[in-house]
Amino acid sequence: MTKLPVAIVQAAPIPLAIGDGIAKAVRLAREAIEGGAQLVAFGETFLGGYPLWLDEAPGAALWDHPGTKALHRILLEQAVVAQDERLLPLQELCDESGAVISIGAHERVRQSLYNNQMTFRPGLPVLDHRKLVPTHGERLVWMRGDGSTLGVHQAEWGKIGSLICWEHWMPLARAAMHNLGESVHVAAWPTVREEYALASRHYAMEGRCFVLAAGLVQAKDDLFDGLERAGGDAAAKELIEAIEGEVLNRGGSLIIAPDARIIAQAGEGEEMLFAELDLTEIEEGLASLDTDGHYSRPDVFELRVDTRARHGVEWNDR
């Protein structure tokens, strides 16, 4: 296969209420697949929504803030977990269609939350990628990932991997992913601002791969709706009410070629962005630039990647 039809689903999540969000994701992913896409990408934490209050609500970072604590509790209650049966409809859609779906979620592991960009694959377990470094205020919500979830899926048409948001400004994370030989990379963002578009285009050029820069559309009213669906909470509602502005994530998704040119670009509303990728462009581009090969200096620079899972506690059975 040298031509790959892809789609970015630029849509509003259903914040907090992850079960309802999964149902919406399945409906939208099916629509994209019926439109011909064999790879479908959603933005950062589509399942659960991006925690806008961290940046937008005054006082959200104050110690012991009741609204922040309530929202954290709701996220923990709602978050996906390993072998989560609520995710089966997404897996079944991949199995029946042969398509691959990349979607972000709040994931709970023990008592902590992770930002996970999950790749659903036909006939295979979900491929996780947990954000290595939550950005700035995000550290109030998410735990750091480890090297065990740096990986790619080998599809019949090539390899697909993903990074989340500001991981695209981690030079060594980029180098590690380039070494894995991605054909298509999903760059998951809450919204694709100008500097995020630049980072995504740079990644495509540097990695000689296609990039699906996927953003969300998310408004203040979406938070109110999701909060009500998740059972409601007066303190959480008061915190959300303090947010100024109405539309806070504005989409801007991009599909980018290995030479950094923009193939397709979305506006600020909800839409599906389709494109057909000519995978032969990858090897043609490698003639002039291969940052993992002939444009590298392994005699000068060396990268070591620790892919061990870091659980923090090791129990030795006696």
Coordinates of C-alpha atoms in Angstrom, one line a residue, residues 19-308:
G19 CA -18.6 6.9 29.2
D20 CA -20.6 9.4 27.1
G21 CA -17.3 10.5 25.5
I22 CA -16.5 7.0 24.3
A23 CA -20.0 6.7 22.7
K24 CA -19.4 10.0 20.9
A25 CA -15.9 8.9 19.8
V26 CA -17.2 5.6 18.4
R27 CA -19.9 7.4 16.4
L28 CA -17.4 10.0 15.0
A29 CA -14.7 7.3 14.3
R30 CA -17.2 5.2 12.4
E31 CA -18.2 8.2 10.3
A32 CA -14.5 8.9 9.4
I33 CA -14.0 5.2 8.5
E34 CA -17.1 5.1 6.4
G35 CA -15.6 8.2 4.7
G36 CA -12.7 6.0 3.7
A37 CA -10.1 6.6 6.4
Q38 CA -7.9 3.8 7.5
L39 CA -6.2 5.9 10.2
V40 CA -8.3 8.1 12.4
A41 CA -6.8 10.6 14.9
F42 CA -8.4 12.5 17.8
G43 CA -6.8 15.2 19.9
E44 CA -5.3 15.2 23.4
T45 CA -7.5 13.7 26.1
F46 CA -10.6 13.6 23.9
L47 CA -12.0 11.1 26.4
G48 CA -12.5 13.2 29.5
G49 CA -11.7 16.5 27.8
Y50 CA -8.7 18.8 28.4
P51 CA -8.6 20.2 32.0
L52 CA -9.1 23.8 30.9
W53 CA -9.5 25.0 34.5
L54 CA -5.8 24.6 35.1
D55 CA -5.0 27.5 32.8
E56 CA -8.2 29.4 32.7
A57 CA -9.8 29.4 36.2
P58 CA -8.3 31.9 38.7
G59 CA -7.2 30.2 41.8
A60 CA -7.3 26.6 40.5
A61 CA -3.7 26.0 41.6
L62 CA -4.3 27.2 45.2
W63 CA -3.6 24.7 47.9
D64 CA -6.7 22.8 49.0
H65 CA -9.0 24.5 46.4
P66 CA -12.4 22.7 46.8
G67 CA -13.3 23.0 43.1
T68 CA -9.9 21.6 42.0
K69 CA -10.2 18.7 44.4
A70 CA -13.7 17.9 43.3
L71 CA -12.7 17.9 39.6
H72 CA -9.7 15.7 40.4
R73 CA -12.0 13.3 42.2
I74 CA -14.4 13.1 39.3
L75 CA -11.5 12.5 36.8
L76 CA -10.3 9.6 39.0
E77 CA -13.8 8.2 39.2
Q78 CA -14.4 8.4 35.5
A79 CA -10.9 7.6 34.1
V80 CA -10.3 4.6 31.9
V81 CA -8.3 1.7 33.3
A82 CA -6.4 -1.3 32.0
Q83 CA -8.8 -3.7 30.2
D84 CA -11.6 -1.2 30.5
E85 CA -14.7 -2.8 29.0
R86 CA -16.1 0.6 28.2
L87 CA -13.4 0.8 25.5
L88 CA -14.5 -2.4 23.7
P89 CA -16.7 -0.6 21.1
L90 CA -13.6 1.2 19.9
Q91 CA -11.6 -2.0 19.7
E92 CA -14.5 -3.8 17.9
L93 CA -14.7 -0.9 15.4
C94 CA -11.0 -1.4 14.6
D95 CA -11.4 -5.2 14.4
E96 CA -14.3 -5.0 11.9
S97 CA -13.0 -2.2 9.7
G98 CA -9.2 -2.9 9.8
A99 CA -8.6 0.8 10.6
V100 CA -6.4 2.2 13.3
I101 CA -7.7 4.8 15.8
S102 CA -5.5 7.1 17.9
I103 CA -7.3 8.8 20.8
G104 CA -6.4 10.6 24.0
A105 CA -7.7 9.7 27.4
H106 CA -7.4 10.3 31.2
E107 CA -6.1 6.9 32.4
R108 CA -6.0 5.8 36.0
V109 CA -3.2 3.5 37.3
R110 CA -3.6 2.8 41.0
Q111 CA -4.3 6.2 42.5
S112 CA -2.7 8.4 39.8
L113 CA -3.9 9.8 36.5
Y114 CA -2.0 9.7 33.3
N115 CA -2.4 11.5 30.0
N116 CA -2.5 8.6 27.6
Q117 CA -2.7 8.7 23.8
M118 CA -4.1 5.2 23.0
T119 CA -3.7 3.5 19.6
F120 CA -6.4 1.0 18.9
R121 CA -5.3 -1.6 16.4
P122 CA -7.1 -4.4 14.5
G123 CA -6.8 -7.7 16.4
L124 CA -4.2 -6.4 18.8
P125 CA -4.1 -4.9 22.3
V126 CA -4.2 -1.2 22.7
L127 CA -0.8 0.5 22.3
D128 CA -0.4 3.1 25.1
H129 CA 1.7 6.2 25.1
R130 CA 1.7 8.1 28.5
K131 CA 2.9 11.7 28.4
L132 CA 6.4 11.8 29.7
V133 CA 6.2 15.3 31.2
P134 CA 2.9 17.0 31.9
T135 CA 3.3 20.7 31.0
H136 CA 3.4 23.3 33.7
G137 CA 0.0 23.3 35.5
E138 CA -0.9 19.8 34.1
R139 CA 1.4 18.4 36.8
L140 CA -1.5 19.1 39.2
V141 CA -3.5 16.4 37.4
W142 CA -1.2 13.9 35.6
M143 CA 1.7 11.7 36.6
R144 CA 4.8 11.4 34.5
G145 CA 5.0 8.5 32.1
D146 CA 8.1 6.3 31.6
G147 CA 10.0 4.8 28.6
S148 CA 7.9 1.7 28.6
T149 CA 5.2 3.4 26.5
L150 CA 7.5 4.9 23.8
G151 CA 6.7 2.7 20.8
V152 CA 5.1 2.3 17.4
H153 CA 2.5 0.1 15.8
Q154 CA 3.6 -1.8 12.7
A155 CA 0.7 -1.7 10.3
E156 CA 0.7 -3.2 6.8
W157 CA 1.4 0.2 5.3
G158 CA 4.1 1.3 7.8
K159 CA 4.7 2.4 11.4
I160 CA 2.5 4.8 13.4
G161 CA 3.5 6.5 16.7
S162 CA 2.4 9.4 18.8
L163 CA 3.6 12.1 21.1
I164 CA 1.5 14.5 23.2
C165 CA 1.6 18.3 23.1
W166 CA 4.9 19.7 24.5
E167 CA 6.7 16.4 24.1
H168 CA 7.3 17.7 20.6
W169 CA 9.8 20.1 22.2
M170 CA 11.7 17.3 23.9
P171 CA 14.7 16.8 21.4
L172 CA 15.6 13.3 22.8
A173 CA 12.0 12.1 22.7
R174 CA 11.9 13.1 19.1
A175 CA 15.2 11.4 18.4
A176 CA 13.9 8.2 20.0
M177 CA 10.7 8.2 17.9
H178 CA 12.6 9.0 14.7
N179 CA 14.8 5.9 15.4
L180 CA 11.6 3.8 15.5
G181 CA 11.0 4.8 11.8
E182 CA 7.5 6.2 11.9
S183 CA 5.6 6.5 8.6
V184 CA 2.8 8.5 10.2
H185 CA 3.0 10.4 13.5
V186 CA 0.0 11.6 15.5
A187 CA 0.8 14.9 17.3
A188 CA -2.0 15.2 19.9
W189 CA -2.7 18.7 21.0
P190 CA -5.6 20.4 23.0
T191 CA -5.7 23.0 20.2
V192 CA -3.2 23.6 17.4
R193 CA -2.0 27.2 17.9
E194 CA 0.6 28.7 15.6
E195 CA 3.6 27.5 17.6
Y196 CA 2.1 24.1 17.9
A197 CA 1.6 24.0 14.1
L198 CA 5.3 24.9 13.8
A199 CA 6.4 22.1 16.1
S200 CA 4.3 19.6 14.1
R201 CA 5.7 20.8 10.8
H202 CA 9.2 20.6 12.2
Y203 CA 8.6 17.1 13.4
A204 CA 7.4 16.0 9.9
M205 CA 10.5 17.5 8.3
E206 CA 13.0 16.2 10.9
G207 CA 11.4 12.7 11.1
R208 CA 10.6 12.5 7.3
C209 CA 7.1 11.3 8.2
F210 CA 3.6 12.4 7.8
V211 CA 2.1 14.2 10.8
L212 CA -1.5 14.3 11.9
A213 CA -1.6 17.3 14.3
A214 CA -5.0 16.7 16.0
G215 CA -6.7 19.4 18.1
L216 CA -9.9 19.7 20.1
V217 CA -12.7 22.2 20.0
Q218 CA -13.8 22.8 23.6
A219 CA -15.9 25.5 25.2
K220 CA -16.8 26.5 28.7
D221 CA -20.4 25.2 28.2
D222 CA -18.9 21.8 27.4
L223 CA -17.4 21.7 30.9
F224 CA -20.8 22.5 32.4
D225 CA -22.5 19.8 30.3
G226 CA -19.9 17.2 31.2
L227 CA -19.9 18.0 34.8
E228 CA -23.7 17.5 35.0
R229 CA -23.4 14.2 33.1
A230 CA -20.8 13.1 35.6
G231 CA -23.0 13.7 38.6
G232 CA -22.4 17.4 39.3
D233 CA -20.6 19.2 42.1
A234 CA -21.2 22.7 43.4
A235 CA -17.6 23.5 44.1
A236 CA -16.5 22.3 40.7
K237 CA -19.2 24.3 39.0
E238 CA -18.1 27.5 40.9
L239 CA -14.6 27.0 39.7
I240 CA -15.7 26.5 36.1
E241 CA -17.9 29.6 36.3
A242 CA -14.8 31.7 37.1
I243 CA -13.3 30.9 33.7
E244 CA -13.3 33.9 31.4
G245 CA -14.2 33.5 27.7
E246 CA -16.4 30.9 26.1
V247 CA -14.5 28.9 23.4
L248 CA -11.1 27.9 24.8
N249 CA -9.8 25.2 22.4
R250 CA -10.3 26.1 18.8
G251 CA -9.1 23.2 16.7
G252 CA -6.7 24.3 13.9
S253 CA -5.8 20.7 13.1
L254 CA -3.3 20.0 10.3
I255 CA -2.2 17.1 8.1
I256 CA 1.5 17.6 7.1
A257 CA 3.8 16.0 4.6
P258 CA 7.4 14.8 5.2
D259 CA 8.7 18.0 3.6
A260 CA 6.7 20.1 6.1
R261 CA 4.1 21.3 3.7
I262 CA 0.5 21.5 4.8
I263 CA -1.7 19.0 3.0
A264 CA -5.0 19.9 4.7
Q265 CA -5.9 22.4 7.4
A266 CA -9.0 22.7 9.6
G267 CA -10.7 25.8 10.8
E268 CA -11.9 26.6 14.3
G269 CA -15.1 24.6 14.5
E270 CA -16.0 21.0 14.5
E271 CA -15.1 19.2 11.3
M272 CA -13.4 16.1 9.9
L273 CA -10.2 16.6 8.0
F274 CA -9.5 14.0 5.3
A275 CA -6.4 13.4 3.2
E276 CA -4.8 10.7 1.2
L277 CA -1.1 10.2 2.0
D278 CA 1.4 9.2 -0.7
L279 CA 3.8 7.1 1.4
T280 CA 6.4 7.1 -1.4
E281 CA 7.2 10.7 -0.3
I282 CA 8.9 9.4 2.8
E283 CA 11.7 7.5 1.1
E284 CA 12.1 10.2 -1.5
G285 CA 12.6 12.7 1.3
L286 CA 15.2 10.5 2.9
A287 CA 17.5 11.1 -0.1
S288 CA 18.4 14.5 1.4
L289 CA 17.7 14.1 5.1
D290 CA 17.7 11.1 7.5
T291 CA 18.3 12.4 11.0
D292 CA 18.5 8.8 12.3
G293 CA 20.9 7.7 9.6
H294 CA 23.1 9.5 7.2
Y295 CA 22.5 12.9 8.8
S296 CA 23.5 11.7 12.2
R297 CA 26.8 11.4 14.0
P298 CA 26.7 8.3 16.2
D299 CA 30.4 8.7 16.8
V300 CA 29.7 12.0 18.5
F301 CA 26.2 11.7 19.9
E302 CA 24.6 8.7 21.6
L303 CA 21.1 8.3 23.0
R304 CA 20.1 5.6 25.5
V305 CA 16.4 4.9 26.0
D306 CA 15.3 3.0 29.2
T307 CA 12.1 1.2 28.2
R308 CA 11.6 -0.5 31.6

